[in-house]
């Protein structure tokens, strides 16, 4: 379990950027994200990756609603950035919000670009991914025994053949790449009167856009309502709004099942194994559903 970062541990960053913390710890468990104040304005201080600030400015110049840094600094070899605090509401789970979110992701992908850090494909030894299967079986056996057989029927074959089949199929397909968020989830959007604003671009990378779409398809509800992956109606709503801006190539459509399988194993099983919220009914329900999603449930 990751501990919430303390303001005291990064006091030099606050001093360097001239911001005053509001609270004593990060407001997000998995990375240092601090609510703060600067010159009387509410801001957010957080870590970021190389070139993200430039990407935000490029998106903003194209009319894409995204947080735009107001200042940045490198402290101790780490990139820190100040974002303005965006007022608005959280995702409400409605089809209108889902359509607006799909539309925004499509607009981001349509901007394109290949200037962010390149996506790094994993390198596995033969049989290495399958070594995670016993741990997943134990996790679901503890928290969702009534679903264990169905879940392992999905995850077992995927893990056993991942490095021989799924990984090379998507890695070697020569798919179009774009600068993308790599973390497009409901909790990373704030909904304003003008629509959603992307407030967490900081995991951005240059990667096959179909992988970013697959990650959104699987994980959009991970840390938000309604505690399950997309239903068929919700996915079609999201997908159609996205496709209003992006025309997938034939190769991308053909690779879609591999993209779903890749993201389910590489990112979904990480969420299943590392979640500290199995005791939360919403999160438990989401993870049980996620572990059984197949590409047929999310057609393109």
GROMACS .gro file of N, CA, C and O in nm, residues 215-289:
model
  300
  215UNK      N    1  -0.745   0.149  -2.288
  215UNK     CA    2  -0.730   0.175  -2.145
  215UNK      C    3  -0.850   0.252  -2.092
  215UNK      O    4  -0.902   0.222  -1.984
  216UNK      N    5  -0.895   0.352  -2.168
  216UNK     CA    6  -1.015   0.426  -2.127
  216UNK      C    7  -1.137   0.335  -2.124
  216UNK      O    8  -1.220   0.343  -2.032
  217UNK      N    9  -1.150   0.248  -2.224
  217UNK     CA   10  -1.264   0.158  -2.230
  217UNK      C   11  -1.272   0.068  -2.108
  217UNK      O   12  -1.380   0.041  -2.055
  218UNK      N   13  -1.158   0.022  -2.062
  218UNK     CA   14  -1.153  -0.069  -1.948
  218UNK      C   15  -1.162   0.002  -1.814
  218UNK      O   16  -1.229  -0.045  -1.721
  219UNK      N   17  -1.092   0.114  -1.801
  219UNK     CA   18  -1.062   0.170  -1.669
  219UNK      C   19  -1.137   0.300  -1.638
  219UNK      O   20  -1.112   0.360  -1.533
  220UNK      N   21  -1.226   0.345  -1.725
  220UNK     CA   22  -1.287   0.476  -1.706
  220UNK      C   23  -1.354   0.490  -1.570
  220UNK      O   24  -1.352   0.596  -1.509
  221UNK      N   25  -1.414   0.383  -1.522
  221UNK     CA   26  -1.486   0.389  -1.394
  221UNK      C   27  -1.403   0.340  -1.276
  221UNK      O   28  -1.458   0.317  -1.167
  222UNK      N   29  -1.273   0.325  -1.292
  222UNK     CA   30  -1.193   0.259  -1.190
  222UNK      C   31  -1.205   0.324  -1.053
  222UNK      O   32  -1.217   0.255  -0.951
  223UNK      N   33  -1.201   0.454  -1.045
  223UNK     CA   34  -1.203   0.523  -0.916
  223UNK      C   35  -1.325   0.613  -0.902
  223UNK      O   36  -1.322   0.713  -0.832
  224UNK      N   37  -1.433   0.573  -0.967
  224UNK     CA   38  -1.552   0.658  -0.964
  224UNK      C   39  -1.676   0.571  -0.973
  224UNK      O   40  -1.668   0.449  -0.989
  225UNK      N   41  -1.791   0.636  -0.963
  225UNK     CA   42  -1.916   0.565  -0.985
  225UNK      C   43  -1.919   0.517  -1.130
  225UNK      O   44  -1.848   0.572  -1.215
  226UNK      N   45  -1.995   0.413  -1.160
  226UNK     CA   46  -2.092   0.342  -1.076
  226UNK      C   47  -2.040   0.210  -1.020
  226UNK      O   48  -2.118   0.123  -0.984
  227UNK      N   49  -1.910   0.189  -1.015
  227UNK     CA   50  -1.856   0.068  -0.957
  227UNK      C   51  -1.863  -0.052  -1.048
  227UNK      O   52  -1.884  -0.165  -1.003
  228UNK      N   53  -1.842  -0.030  -1.177
  228UNK     CA   54  -1.837  -0.138  -1.275
  228UNK      C   55  -1.778  -0.080  -1.403
  228UNK      O   56  -1.780   0.043  -1.423
  229UNK      N   57  -1.728  -0.164  -1.492
  229UNK     CA   58  -1.687  -0.113  -1.624
  229UNK      C   59  -1.808  -0.066  -1.703
  229UNK      O   60  -1.924  -0.081  -1.661
  230UNK      N   61  -1.782  -0.010  -1.820
  230UNK     CA   62  -1.890   0.036  -1.907
  230UNK      C   63  -1.990  -0.075  -1.937
  230UNK      O   64  -1.951  -0.190  -1.963
  231UNK      N   65  -2.118  -0.040  -1.937
  231UNK     CA   66  -2.218  -0.127  -1.998
  231UNK      C   67  -2.209  -0.111  -2.150
  231UNK      O   68  -2.140  -0.022  -2.202
  232UNK      N   69  -2.280  -0.196  -2.222
  232UNK     CA   70  -2.280  -0.187  -2.368
  232UNK      C   71  -2.328  -0.050  -2.415
  232UNK      O   72  -2.267   0.012  -2.502
  233UNK      N   73  -2.437  -0.001  -2.356
  233UNK     CA   74  -2.491   0.129  -2.395
  233UNK      C   75  -2.392   0.240  -2.364
  233UNK      O   76  -2.372   0.332  -2.446
  234UNK      N   77  -2.330   0.234  -2.249
  234UNK     CA   78  -2.234   0.338  -2.213
  234UNK      C   79  -2.113   0.337  -2.306
  234UNK      O   80  -2.067   0.443  -2.350
  235UNK      N   81  -2.062   0.218  -2.335
  235UNK     CA   82  -1.946   0.210  -2.423
  235UNK      C   83  -1.979   0.263  -2.563
  235UNK      O   84  -1.901   0.339  -2.621
  236UNK      N   85  -2.092   0.225  -2.618
  236UNK     CA   86  -2.129   0.272  -2.752
  236UNK      C   87  -2.143   0.424  -2.753
  236UNK      O   88  -2.102   0.491  -2.849
  237UNK      N   89  -2.196   0.479  -2.645
  237UNK     CA   90  -2.207   0.625  -2.635
  237UNK      C   91  -2.069   0.690  -2.634
  237UNK      O   92  -2.045   0.787  -2.706
  238UNK      N   93  -1.979   0.638  -2.553
  238UNK     CA   94  -1.842   0.689  -2.546
  238UNK      C   95  -1.772   0.671  -2.680
  238UNK      O   96  -1.710   0.764  -2.733
  239UNK      N   97  -1.779   0.549  -2.735
  239UNK     CA   98  -1.711   0.518  -2.860
  239UNK      C   99  -1.756   0.606  -2.974
  239UNK      O  100  -1.675   0.659  -3.051
  240UNK      N  101  -1.888   0.623  -2.990
  240UNK     CA  102  -1.938   0.701  -3.103
  240UNK      C  103  -1.898   0.848  -3.092
  240UNK      O  104  -1.869   0.913  -3.193
  241UNK      N  105  -1.895   0.901  -2.970
  241UNK     CA  106  -1.849   1.039  -2.951
  241UNK      C  107  -1.701   1.050  -2.986
  241UNK      O  108  -1.658   1.149  -3.049
  242UNK      N  109  -1.623   0.951  -2.949
  242UNK     CA  110  -1.480   0.948  -2.984
  242UNK      C  111  -1.461   0.942  -3.135
  242UNK      O  112  -1.380   1.016  -3.193
  243UNK      N  113  -1.535   0.853  -3.199
  243UNK     CA  114  -1.517   0.830  -3.343
  243UNK      C  115  -1.567   0.947  -3.428
  243UNK      O  116  -1.540   0.951  -3.549
  244UNK      N  117  -1.634   1.042  -3.367
  244UNK     CA  118  -1.670   1.164  -3.441
  244UNK      C  119  -1.547   1.245  -3.476
  244UNK      O  120  -1.552   1.330  -3.566
  245UNK      N  121  -1.435   1.217  -3.409
  245UNK     CA  122  -1.312   1.293  -3.432
  245UNK      C  123  -1.197   1.207  -3.486
  245UNK      O  124  -1.100   1.262  -3.540
  246UNK      N  125  -1.205   1.077  -3.470
  246UNK     CA  126  -1.096   0.988  -3.508
  246UNK      C  127  -1.152   0.874  -3.593
  246UNK      O  128  -1.249   0.809  -3.554
  247UNK      N  129  -1.090   0.850  -3.707
  247UNK     CA  130  -1.126   0.734  -3.790
  247UNK      C  131  -1.018   0.627  -3.771
  247UNK      O  132  -0.904   0.644  -3.814
  248UNK      N  133  -1.055   0.520  -3.704
  248UNK     CA  134  -0.959   0.412  -3.682
  248UNK      C  135  -0.926   0.343  -3.814
  248UNK      O  136  -1.012   0.326  -3.900
  249UNK      N  137  -0.801   0.306  -3.829
  249UNK     CA  138  -0.758   0.235  -3.949
  249UNK      C  139  -0.803   0.089  -3.941
  249UNK      O  140  -0.840   0.037  -3.835
  250UNK      N  141  -0.799   0.021  -4.057
  250UNK     CA  142  -0.831  -0.120  -4.058
  250UNK      C  143  -0.741  -0.200  -3.967
  250UNK      O  144  -0.784  -0.295  -3.900
  251UNK      N  145  -0.614  -0.163  -3.962
  251UNK     CA  146  -0.519  -0.232  -3.874
  251UNK      C  147  -0.556  -0.212  -3.728
  251UNK      O  148  -0.542  -0.304  -3.645
  252UNK      N  149  -0.602  -0.093  -3.692
  252UNK     CA  150  -0.641  -0.068  -3.553
  252UNK      C  151  -0.764  -0.148  -3.514
  252UNK      O  152  -0.771  -0.203  -3.404
  253UNK      N  153  -0.860  -0.154  -3.605
  253UNK     CA  154  -0.981  -0.233  -3.577
  253UNK      C  155  -0.944  -0.380  -3.559
  253UNK      O  156  -0.992  -0.448  -3.467
  254UNK      N  157  -0.856  -0.431  -3.647
  254UNK     CA  158  -0.814  -0.571  -3.637
  254UNK      C  159  -0.738  -0.597  -3.508
  254UNK      O  160  -0.746  -0.706  -3.450
  255UNK      N  161  -0.663  -0.497  -3.462
  255UNK     CA  162  -0.581  -0.514  -3.341
  255UNK      C  163  -0.658  -0.489  -3.213
  255UNK      O  164  -0.603  -0.510  -3.103
  256UNK      N  165  -0.782  -0.445  -3.222
  256UNK     CA  166  -0.858  -0.408  -3.103
  256UNK      C  167  -0.865  -0.519  -2.997
  256UNK      O  168  -0.840  -0.492  -2.877
  257UNK      N  169  -0.896  -0.643  -3.034
  257UNK     CA  170  -0.898  -0.747  -2.929
  257UNK      C  171  -0.764  -0.761  -2.857
  257UNK      O  172  -0.760  -0.783  -2.735
  258UNK      N  173  -0.654  -0.749  -2.932
  258UNK     CA  174  -0.523  -0.757  -2.868
  258UNK      C  175  -0.497  -0.635  -2.780
  258UNK      O  176  -0.432  -0.646  -2.676
  259UNK      N  177  -0.548  -0.517  -2.821
  259UNK     CA  178  -0.532  -0.397  -2.740
  259UNK      C  179  -0.606  -0.412  -2.607
  259UNK      O  180  -0.553  -0.376  -2.500
  260UNK      N  181  -0.728  -0.466  -2.611
  260UNK     CA  182  -0.803  -0.489  -2.488
  260UNK      C  183  -0.731  -0.589  -2.400
  260UNK      O  184  -0.715  -0.569  -2.278
  261UNK      N  185  -0.686  -0.700  -2.459
  261UNK     CA  186  -0.616  -0.801  -2.381
  261UNK      C  187  -0.486  -0.746  -2.322
  261UNK      O  188  -0.452  -0.775  -2.206
  262UNK      N  189  -0.414  -0.667  -2.401
  262UNK     CA  190  -0.288  -0.610  -2.353
  262UNK      C  191  -0.314  -0.521  -2.231
  262UNK      O  192  -0.247  -0.533  -2.128
  263UNK      N  193  -0.407  -0.429  -2.243
  263UNK     CA  194  -0.433  -0.336  -2.134
  263UNK      C  195  -0.496  -0.404  -2.013
  263UNK      O  196  -0.469  -0.366  -1.899
  264UNK      N  197  -0.578  -0.506  -2.037
  264UNK     CA  198  -0.635  -0.578  -1.924
  264UNK      C  199  -0.525  -0.646  -1.843
  264UNK      O  200  -0.526  -0.642  -1.719
  265UNK      N  201  -0.429  -0.708  -1.912
  265UNK     CA  202  -0.324  -0.776  -1.838
  265UNK      C  203  -0.223  -0.678  -1.777
  265UNK      O  204  -0.191  -0.685  -1.659
  266UNK      N  205  -0.173  -0.584  -1.858
  266UNK     CA  206  -0.065  -0.498  -1.811
  266UNK      C  207  -0.111  -0.392  -1.712
  266UNK      O  208  -0.036  -0.353  -1.622
  267UNK      N  209  -0.232  -0.343  -1.727
  267UNK     CA  210  -0.280  -0.237  -1.639
  267UNK      C  211  -0.394  -0.284  -1.548
  267UNK      O  212  -0.401  -0.246  -1.431
  268UNK      N  213  -0.482  -0.368  -1.600
  268UNK     CA  214  -0.594  -0.414  -1.520
  268UNK      C  215  -0.552  -0.504  -1.406
  268UNK      O  216  -0.598  -0.488  -1.293
  269UNK      N  217  -0.461  -0.599  -1.432
  269UNK     CA  218  -0.421  -0.689  -1.324
  269UNK      C  219  -0.339  -0.618  -1.218
  269UNK      O  220  -0.340  -0.658  -1.101
  270UNK      N  221  -0.269  -0.512  -1.258
  270UNK     CA  222  -0.200  -0.430  -1.158
  270UNK      C  223  -0.302  -0.371  -1.061
  270UNK      O  224  -0.283  -0.372  -0.938
  271UNK      N  225  -0.413  -0.319  -1.116
  271UNK     CA  226  -0.517  -0.262  -1.029
  271UNK      C  227  -0.577  -0.369  -0.939
  271UNK      O  228  -0.604  -0.344  -0.821
  272UNK      N  229  -0.598  -0.488  -0.994
  272UNK     CA  230  -0.657  -0.596  -0.914
  272UNK      C  231  -0.564  -0.637  -0.801
  272UNK      O  232  -0.607  -0.657  -0.686
  273UNK      N  233  -0.436  -0.651  -0.831
  273UNK     CA  234  -0.342  -0.701  -0.733
  273UNK      C  235  -0.308  -0.598  -0.625
  273UNK      O  236  -0.287  -0.634  -0.509
  274UNK      N  237  -0.303  -0.470  -0.664
  274UNK     CA  238  -0.253  -0.367  -0.573
  274UNK      C  239  -0.361  -0.285  -0.504
  274UNK      O  240  -0.329  -0.202  -0.419
  275UNK      N  241  -0.485  -0.305  -0.540
  275UNK     CA  242  -0.591  -0.224  -0.480
  275UNK      C  243  -0.594  -0.241  -0.329
  275UNK      O  244  -0.586  -0.352  -0.275
  276UNK      N  245  -0.606  -0.128  -0.260
  276UNK     CA  246  -0.622  -0.129  -0.114
  276UNK      C  247  -0.769  -0.105  -0.076
  276UNK      O  248  -0.800  -0.081   0.040
  277UNK      N  249  -0.859  -0.115  -0.176
  277UNK     CA  250  -0.999  -0.082  -0.152
  277UNK      C  251  -1.092  -0.199  -0.183
  277UNK      O  252  -1.208  -0.180  -0.218
  278UNK      N  253  -1.042  -0.321  -0.167
  278UNK     CA  254  -1.130  -0.435  -0.187
  278UNK      C  255  -1.248  -0.432  -0.090
  278UNK      O  256  -1.354  -0.490  -0.117
  279UNK      N  257  -1.230  -0.367   0.023
  279UNK     CA  258  -1.337  -0.360   0.122
  279UNK      C  259  -1.444  -0.260   0.083
  279UNK      O  260  -1.552  -0.258   0.144
  280UNK      N  261  -1.418  -0.177  -0.018
  280UNK     CA  262  -1.515  -0.078  -0.063
  280UNK      C  263  -1.604  -0.143  -0.169
  280UNK      O  264  -1.553  -0.187  -0.273
  281UNK      N  265  -1.734  -0.152  -0.146
  281UNK     CA  266  -1.820  -0.225  -0.240
  281UNK      C  267  -1.807  -0.176  -0.385
  281UNK      O  268  -1.805  -0.258  -0.478
  282UNK      N  269  -1.799  -0.046  -0.405
  282UNK     CA  270  -1.787   0.007  -0.541
  282UNK      C  271  -1.661  -0.045  -0.609
  282UNK      O  272  -1.663  -0.087  -0.725
  283UNK      N  273  -1.548  -0.043  -0.538
  283UNK     CA  274  -1.422  -0.087  -0.598
  283UNK      C  275  -1.421  -0.239  -0.619
  283UNK      O  276  -1.371  -0.287  -0.721
  284UNK      N  277  -1.472  -0.311  -0.524
  284UNK     CA  278  -1.478  -0.457  -0.539
  284UNK      C  279  -1.561  -0.494  -0.661
  284UNK      O  280  -1.520  -0.578  -0.742
  285UNK      N  281  -1.675  -0.430  -0.676
  285UNK     CA  282  -1.761  -0.458  -0.791
  285UNK      C  283  -1.692  -0.424  -0.922
  285UNK      O  284  -1.701  -0.500  -1.020
  286UNK      N  285  -1.620  -0.311  -0.924
  286UNK     CA  286  -1.549  -0.273  -1.047
  286UNK      C  287  -1.444  -0.376  -1.084
  286UNK      O  288  -1.433  -0.419  -1.199
  287UNK      N  289  -1.362  -0.419  -0.988
  287UNK     CA  290  -1.253  -0.512  -1.016
  287UNK      C  291  -1.305  -0.649  -1.059
  287UNK      O  292  -1.247  -0.713  -1.148
  288UNK      N  293  -1.414  -0.693  -1.000
  288UNK     CA  294  -1.474  -0.820  -1.041
  288UNK      C  295  -1.521  -0.811  -1.186
  288UNK      O  296  -1.500  -0.902  -1.267
  289UNK      N  297  -1.585  -0.699  -1.220
  289UNK     CA  298  -1.629  -0.681  -1.358
  289UNK      C  299  -1.514  -0.667  -1.455
  289UNK      O  300  -1.514  -0.726  -1.564
   0.00000   0.00000   0.00000
